[in-house]
Amino acid sequence: MPASTCVDRPSQVPATHMMPLPRTALASWLMSLLMSWLALSATAAADWRAEIVPAPGKVTAVETAGKQVRIAIGGRWYRIAADALRLESALPFERAAVPAGALPDARVATGVEKIARAWLADPTGRYRHGVLGDAIEAGSLVIVRRGGGQSILRLGADAVFEDIQPRIAKIGGVERIVVVKSYLDRGSALAIVDADTATIVAETPPIGRPNAWLNPAGIADFNGDGATDIALVRQPHVLGRLELWSWQNGKLQKIAEVADVSNHFIGSRVLGMSATEDFDGDGKPDLAVPSLDRRSLRIIAFVPQPRDVARLPLPARIVTNIGVVQFRHRPALVAGLENGQLILVHD
């Protein structure tokens, strides 16, 4: 019988914008709204559970490619069955070969519009942080445009790209690149790169001291205002603060913060320990991300304000990427734990 855990109920009640009402009517209306929202939230939260998927061995990796997820166990690859708590054999994903001059552990990102490919290159040891498993980081970003043409963004001696794979996403209606830039004396910042000019067009303020890192967690219109938002975790090993930055008028503006999250552990090359999907069915993207100790999985919604859709205690810490799968016609989450178990989170 698969192990199962229940979830904590959401702890925040969203603010609501309203027209002026008489005081007694307003109080009654607010109480009715509050009780309705709590009832709906409690029902939604109570439906979420984490179950252990029977597996033939210890899980060593979870890989994602678009809407597909693969799970590595004992040298073989599997996927989650769509209608039952079991694994099915599957072929591994085909990964693009690492080009000459790229980081040894680089992964090539592919776009769907004007960006064909992008990767991190020019390995350098000038920033000896080692948070991603070694002290070799990238000094440049290579961009190949669809239809021909290649550009290289080279950083100065005061910074590196402390990342493994660039993220290609539509920001402001245009494909751009999101990457972590780390200053030798001021730590990490999130950078947005224009593919046509191979220049950084927007950047968050660096953390402010050396060897302080951040990890992107998701890119979507999380709050439903029509602007692209980028979720990142500031210092996922010690601080664990989720920050939501919105692309507004060609700049990044911070619009929300949430404490007690993490999407990385020191020395790991796993950078996809989060997932974006509409988990609560309101038509807006939500973010799944571990707690700071990685012993719970949080599903966070941002409309009308940041709140937990669910928070699930786990039998061990998450150590792999988090994948989104379809399970019984609903979005679900899959991840590997440090004890080798595979967990499926679903409602």
Coordinates of C-alpha atoms in Angstrom, one line a residue:
M1 CA 0.0 0.0 0.0
P2 CA 1.7 3.3 -1.0
A3 CA 2.6 5.7 1.8
S4 CA 0.5 8.8 1.9
T5 CA 0.7 12.2 3.7
C6 CA -1.9 14.9 4.1
V7 CA -1.2 18.6 3.6
D8 CA -1.3 21.7 5.8
R9 CA -4.1 24.1 5.0
P10 CA -3.3 27.5 3.5
S11 CA -2.4 30.0 6.1
Q12 CA -3.1 33.3 4.3
V13 CA -6.4 34.8 3.3
P14 CA -6.1 37.0 0.2
A15 CA -7.1 40.7 0.2
T16 CA -10.1 41.7 -1.9
H17 CA -10.8 44.9 -3.8
M18 CA -14.3 46.2 -3.3
M19 CA -16.7 49.1 -3.8
P20 CA -17.7 51.1 -0.7
L21 CA -20.5 49.6 1.3
P22 CA -22.3 50.6 4.6
R23 CA -20.3 49.4 7.5
T24 CA -22.7 46.6 8.6
A25 CA -23.2 45.4 5.1
L26 CA -19.5 45.5 4.5
A27 CA -18.7 43.5 7.6
S28 CA -21.3 40.9 6.7
W29 CA -20.1 40.7 3.1
L30 CA -16.5 40.3 4.2
M31 CA -17.3 37.6 6.7
S32 CA -19.3 35.7 4.0
L33 CA -16.5 36.1 1.5
L34 CA -13.9 34.9 4.1
M35 CA -15.9 31.8 5.1
S36 CA -16.5 30.9 1.4
W37 CA -12.8 31.3 0.5
L38 CA -11.7 29.3 3.6
A39 CA -14.1 26.5 2.7
L40 CA -12.9 26.3 -0.9
S41 CA -9.2 26.5 0.1
A42 CA -9.5 23.8 2.7
T43 CA -11.3 21.5 0.3
A44 CA -8.6 22.1 -2.4
A45 CA -5.8 21.6 0.1
A46 CA -7.2 18.5 1.7
D47 CA -7.2 16.8 -1.7
W48 CA -3.5 17.1 -2.2
R49 CA -1.3 14.1 -1.1
A50 CA 2.2 12.8 -1.6
E51 CA 2.5 9.1 -2.4
I52 CA 5.6 6.9 -2.8
V53 CA 5.7 5.3 -6.2
P54 CA 6.8 1.6 -6.2
A55 CA 10.2 1.5 -7.9
P56 CA 12.7 -1.3 -8.8
G57 CA 15.6 0.6 -7.2
K58 CA 16.8 4.0 -6.0
V59 CA 16.0 7.1 -8.0
T60 CA 19.1 8.8 -9.3
A61 CA 17.7 11.5 -11.5
V62 CA 14.5 13.2 -12.8
E63 CA 14.8 14.9 -16.2
T64 CA 12.3 17.1 -17.9
A65 CA 11.9 18.1 -21.6
G66 CA 8.9 20.2 -22.3
K67 CA 5.9 18.3 -21.0
Q68 CA 7.7 15.0 -20.7
V69 CA 9.4 13.6 -17.6
R70 CA 11.9 10.7 -17.4
I71 CA 13.1 9.0 -14.2
A72 CA 16.5 7.2 -13.9
I73 CA 16.6 4.1 -11.7
G74 CA 19.5 1.6 -11.9
G75 CA 20.7 2.6 -15.3
R76 CA 17.3 2.5 -16.9
W77 CA 14.7 5.2 -17.6
Y78 CA 11.0 5.2 -16.7
R79 CA 7.9 7.4 -16.8
I80 CA 4.9 7.7 -14.6
A81 CA 1.8 5.9 -15.8
A82 CA -1.1 8.3 -16.6
D83 CA -3.7 6.4 -14.7
A84 CA -2.1 4.3 -12.0
L85 CA 0.6 4.6 -9.3
R86 CA 3.3 2.7 -11.3
L87 CA 6.3 3.2 -13.6
E88 CA 6.5 2.3 -17.3
S89 CA 9.7 1.8 -19.2
A90 CA 10.7 4.7 -21.4
L91 CA 13.5 5.9 -23.7
P92 CA 15.9 8.6 -22.3
F93 CA 15.8 12.1 -23.8
E94 CA 18.2 12.9 -26.5
R95 CA 20.5 15.8 -25.4
A96 CA 22.3 18.1 -27.8
A97 CA 26.1 17.6 -27.9
V98 CA 28.1 20.1 -25.9
P99 CA 29.8 22.4 -28.5
A100 CA 33.6 23.0 -28.4
G101 CA 34.5 25.7 -25.9
A102 CA 31.4 25.2 -23.8
L103 CA 31.4 24.6 -20.0
P104 CA 32.2 20.9 -19.4
D105 CA 28.8 20.5 -17.7
A106 CA 26.9 22.9 -20.0
R107 CA 23.5 22.1 -21.4
V108 CA 22.3 23.5 -24.7
A109 CA 19.0 25.4 -24.6
T110 CA 16.8 25.5 -27.6
G111 CA 14.2 28.1 -28.6
V112 CA 11.1 28.0 -30.7
E113 CA 11.2 31.4 -32.4
K114 CA 14.2 33.5 -33.2
I115 CA 16.7 31.8 -30.9
A116 CA 17.8 28.4 -32.2
R117 CA 20.3 27.5 -29.5
A118 CA 22.2 29.0 -26.6
W119 CA 24.9 27.7 -24.2
L120 CA 27.5 28.9 -21.7
A121 CA 31.1 28.9 -22.8
D122 CA 34.7 30.1 -22.0
P123 CA 35.3 28.1 -18.8
T124 CA 37.1 30.2 -16.2
G125 CA 38.3 29.7 -12.6
R126 CA 38.3 33.4 -11.7
Y127 CA 35.3 33.0 -9.3
R128 CA 36.1 30.2 -6.9
H129 CA 32.7 29.6 -5.4
G130 CA 32.0 26.0 -6.4
V131 CA 28.3 26.0 -5.5
L132 CA 27.5 24.0 -8.7
G133 CA 30.0 21.2 -8.0
D134 CA 33.2 22.8 -9.2
A135 CA 35.0 26.1 -9.3
I136 CA 34.7 26.4 -13.1
E137 CA 32.2 29.0 -14.4
A138 CA 31.4 30.5 -17.7
G139 CA 32.9 33.7 -19.1
S140 CA 30.5 34.0 -22.1
L141 CA 27.1 33.2 -23.5
V142 CA 26.8 31.9 -27.1
I143 CA 23.6 32.6 -29.0
V144 CA 22.7 31.0 -32.4
R145 CA 19.8 32.7 -34.1
R146 CA 17.3 30.8 -36.2
G147 CA 18.0 31.3 -39.9
G148 CA 21.7 31.9 -39.3
G149 CA 24.0 34.2 -37.3
Q150 CA 25.8 33.7 -34.1
S151 CA 26.6 36.2 -31.3
I152 CA 28.7 36.0 -28.2
L153 CA 28.1 37.9 -25.0
R154 CA 31.5 38.1 -23.1
L155 CA 31.6 39.3 -19.5
G156 CA 34.3 41.4 -18.1
A157 CA 36.9 40.2 -15.6
D158 CA 34.6 41.2 -12.7
A159 CA 31.8 38.6 -13.3
V160 CA 30.9 35.1 -14.5
F161 CA 27.8 33.3 -15.5
E162 CA 27.2 31.0 -12.5
D163 CA 24.8 28.7 -14.3
I164 CA 24.7 25.5 -16.3
Q165 CA 21.9 26.1 -18.9
P166 CA 20.5 29.4 -20.2
R167 CA 16.7 29.7 -20.0
I168 CA 15.0 30.8 -23.2
A169 CA 11.6 32.4 -22.6
K170 CA 9.1 34.9 -24.1
I171 CA 9.5 38.1 -22.1
G172 CA 7.6 41.1 -23.2
G173 CA 6.4 39.2 -26.2
V174 CA 10.0 38.4 -27.4
E175 CA 12.2 35.4 -26.9
R176 CA 15.0 36.4 -24.5
I177 CA 17.5 34.6 -22.4
V178 CA 17.5 34.4 -18.6
V179 CA 20.8 33.6 -16.9
V180 CA 22.5 33.9 -13.5
K181 CA 25.4 36.5 -13.6
S182 CA 27.7 36.6 -10.5
Y183 CA 30.0 39.4 -9.7
L184 CA 33.3 38.5 -8.0
D185 CA 32.8 41.0 -5.3
R186 CA 29.0 41.4 -5.1
G187 CA 27.5 38.0 -5.7
S188 CA 24.7 37.0 -8.0
A189 CA 22.1 38.9 -10.1
L190 CA 19.4 37.7 -12.5
A191 CA 20.2 38.9 -16.1
I192 CA 17.9 39.2 -19.1
V193 CA 19.8 39.0 -22.4
D194 CA 18.6 40.3 -25.8
A195 CA 19.4 37.8 -28.5
D196 CA 19.6 40.3 -31.4
T197 CA 22.2 42.5 -29.7
A198 CA 23.8 39.9 -27.4
T199 CA 23.6 42.4 -24.5
I200 CA 22.1 42.4 -21.0
V201 CA 19.0 44.6 -21.2
A202 CA 17.9 44.2 -17.6
E203 CA 19.4 42.9 -14.3
T204 CA 18.3 42.6 -10.7
P205 CA 20.6 44.2 -8.1
P206 CA 23.4 41.8 -7.1
I207 CA 23.0 40.2 -3.6
G208 CA 25.8 42.4 -2.3
R209 CA 28.6 40.1 -1.3
P210 CA 30.8 37.5 -2.8
N211 CA 29.7 33.8 -2.9
A212 CA 26.1 34.7 -2.5
W213 CA 24.0 32.9 -5.2
L214 CA 20.4 32.8 -6.5
N215 CA 18.6 30.2 -8.6
P216 CA 15.7 30.9 -11.0
A217 CA 12.5 29.0 -10.2
G218 CA 10.0 29.8 -12.9
I219 CA 9.0 32.1 -15.7
A220 CA 5.3 32.9 -16.2
D221 CA 2.6 35.6 -15.7
F222 CA 2.1 34.4 -12.1
N223 CA -0.1 37.3 -10.9
G224 CA -2.3 37.5 -14.0
D225 CA -1.5 41.2 -14.9
G226 CA -0.3 40.4 -18.4
A227 CA 3.4 40.9 -17.7
T228 CA 6.0 38.2 -17.6
D229 CA 7.3 37.4 -14.1
I230 CA 10.4 35.6 -13.1
A231 CA 10.5 33.7 -9.8
L232 CA 13.9 33.2 -8.2
V233 CA 15.2 31.9 -4.9
R234 CA 17.7 34.2 -3.2
Q235 CA 20.4 32.2 -1.4
P236 CA 18.6 28.8 -1.4
H237 CA 21.0 27.3 1.0
V238 CA 20.9 29.8 3.9
L239 CA 18.2 32.4 3.4
G240 CA 15.6 30.7 1.1
R241 CA 13.6 33.7 0.0
L242 CA 11.4 33.5 -3.1
E243 CA 11.3 36.7 -5.0
L244 CA 9.0 37.5 -7.9
W245 CA 10.4 40.0 -10.5
S246 CA 8.1 41.4 -13.1
W247 CA 9.2 42.6 -16.6
Q248 CA 7.7 46.1 -16.8
N249 CA 8.7 48.8 -19.3
G250 CA 11.9 47.0 -20.1
K251 CA 13.0 46.7 -16.5
L252 CA 12.7 44.2 -13.7
Q253 CA 10.6 45.2 -10.7
K254 CA 10.3 43.1 -7.6
I255 CA 6.6 42.6 -6.8
A256 CA 6.5 39.8 -4.2
E257 CA 8.5 37.9 -1.6
V258 CA 7.9 34.5 0.1
A259 CA 10.0 33.1 2.9
D260 CA 11.1 29.5 3.6
V261 CA 11.8 28.0 0.2
S262 CA 14.8 26.3 -1.5
N263 CA 15.5 24.9 -5.0
H264 CA 19.1 23.7 -4.7
F265 CA 21.7 22.2 -2.4
I266 CA 25.4 23.0 -2.3
G267 CA 27.5 21.1 -4.8
S268 CA 24.5 19.9 -6.9
R269 CA 24.1 20.4 -10.6
V270 CA 20.4 20.0 -10.3
L271 CA 18.8 23.4 -11.1
G272 CA 15.2 22.4 -11.8
M273 CA 14.0 21.8 -8.3
S274 CA 10.8 23.7 -9.0
A275 CA 7.9 23.5 -11.4
T276 CA 5.3 25.9 -12.9
E277 CA 1.7 24.9 -13.7
D278 CA -1.9 25.8 -12.9
F279 CA -2.3 23.5 -9.9
D280 CA -5.4 25.0 -8.3
G281 CA -7.4 25.3 -11.5
D282 CA -7.9 29.1 -11.4
G283 CA -6.3 29.7 -14.9
K284 CA -3.2 31.3 -13.4
P285 CA 0.2 29.6 -13.1
D286 CA 1.4 28.4 -9.7
L287 CA 4.8 27.5 -8.5
A288 CA 5.8 24.2 -6.8
V289 CA 9.0 24.5 -4.8
P290 CA 10.5 22.8 -1.7
S291 CA 10.7 24.4 1.7
L292 CA 14.1 25.7 2.9
D293 CA 14.9 22.3 4.5
R294 CA 13.6 20.5 1.4
R295 CA 11.5 18.2 3.7
S296 CA 8.2 19.7 2.5
L297 CA 6.9 20.6 -1.0
R298 CA 5.0 23.8 -1.3
I299 CA 2.5 24.7 -4.0
I300 CA 2.3 28.5 -4.1
A301 CA -0.3 30.7 -5.9
F302 CA 0.2 34.4 -6.4
V303 CA -3.4 35.6 -7.0
P304 CA -4.6 37.7 -5.4
Q305 CA -1.5 37.5 -3.2
P306 CA 1.1 34.8 -2.4
R307 CA -0.4 31.9 -0.5
D308 CA 0.0 28.2 -0.1
V309 CA -2.4 26.1 -2.2
A310 CA -0.8 23.1 -0.4
R311 CA 2.2 22.2 1.8
L312 CA 3.1 18.6 2.0
P313 CA 5.5 17.0 4.5
L314 CA 7.8 14.5 2.9
P315 CA 9.6 11.4 4.3
A316 CA 13.0 12.7 3.1
R317 CA 14.6 15.8 1.4
I318 CA 14.0 16.4 -2.3
V319 CA 17.3 16.0 -4.3
T320 CA 16.2 15.9 -8.0
N321 CA 14.5 18.1 -10.5
I322 CA 10.7 18.3 -10.0
G323 CA 8.7 17.3 -13.0
V324 CA 5.1 18.0 -14.0
V325 CA 3.1 15.0 -15.3
Q326 CA -0.5 14.2 -16.1
F327 CA -2.0 11.8 -13.6
R328 CA -5.6 10.8 -13.9
H329 CA -6.2 13.8 -16.2
R330 CA -4.8 16.3 -13.7
P331 CA -1.4 18.0 -13.3
A332 CA 0.8 16.2 -10.7
L333 CA 4.4 16.5 -9.5
V334 CA 7.2 13.9 -9.4
A335 CA 10.6 14.1 -7.6
G336 CA 13.3 11.9 -6.2
L337 CA 14.2 11.9 -2.5
E338 CA 17.5 11.5 -0.7
N339 CA 16.5 8.1 0.5
G340 CA 16.1 6.9 -3.1
Q341 CA 12.3 6.9 -3.1
L342 CA 10.2 8.4 -5.9
I343 CA 7.3 10.7 -4.8
L344 CA 4.2 11.6 -6.7
V345 CA 2.2 14.6 -5.5
H346 CA -1.3 14.9 -6.8
D347 CA -4.9 15.9 -5.9

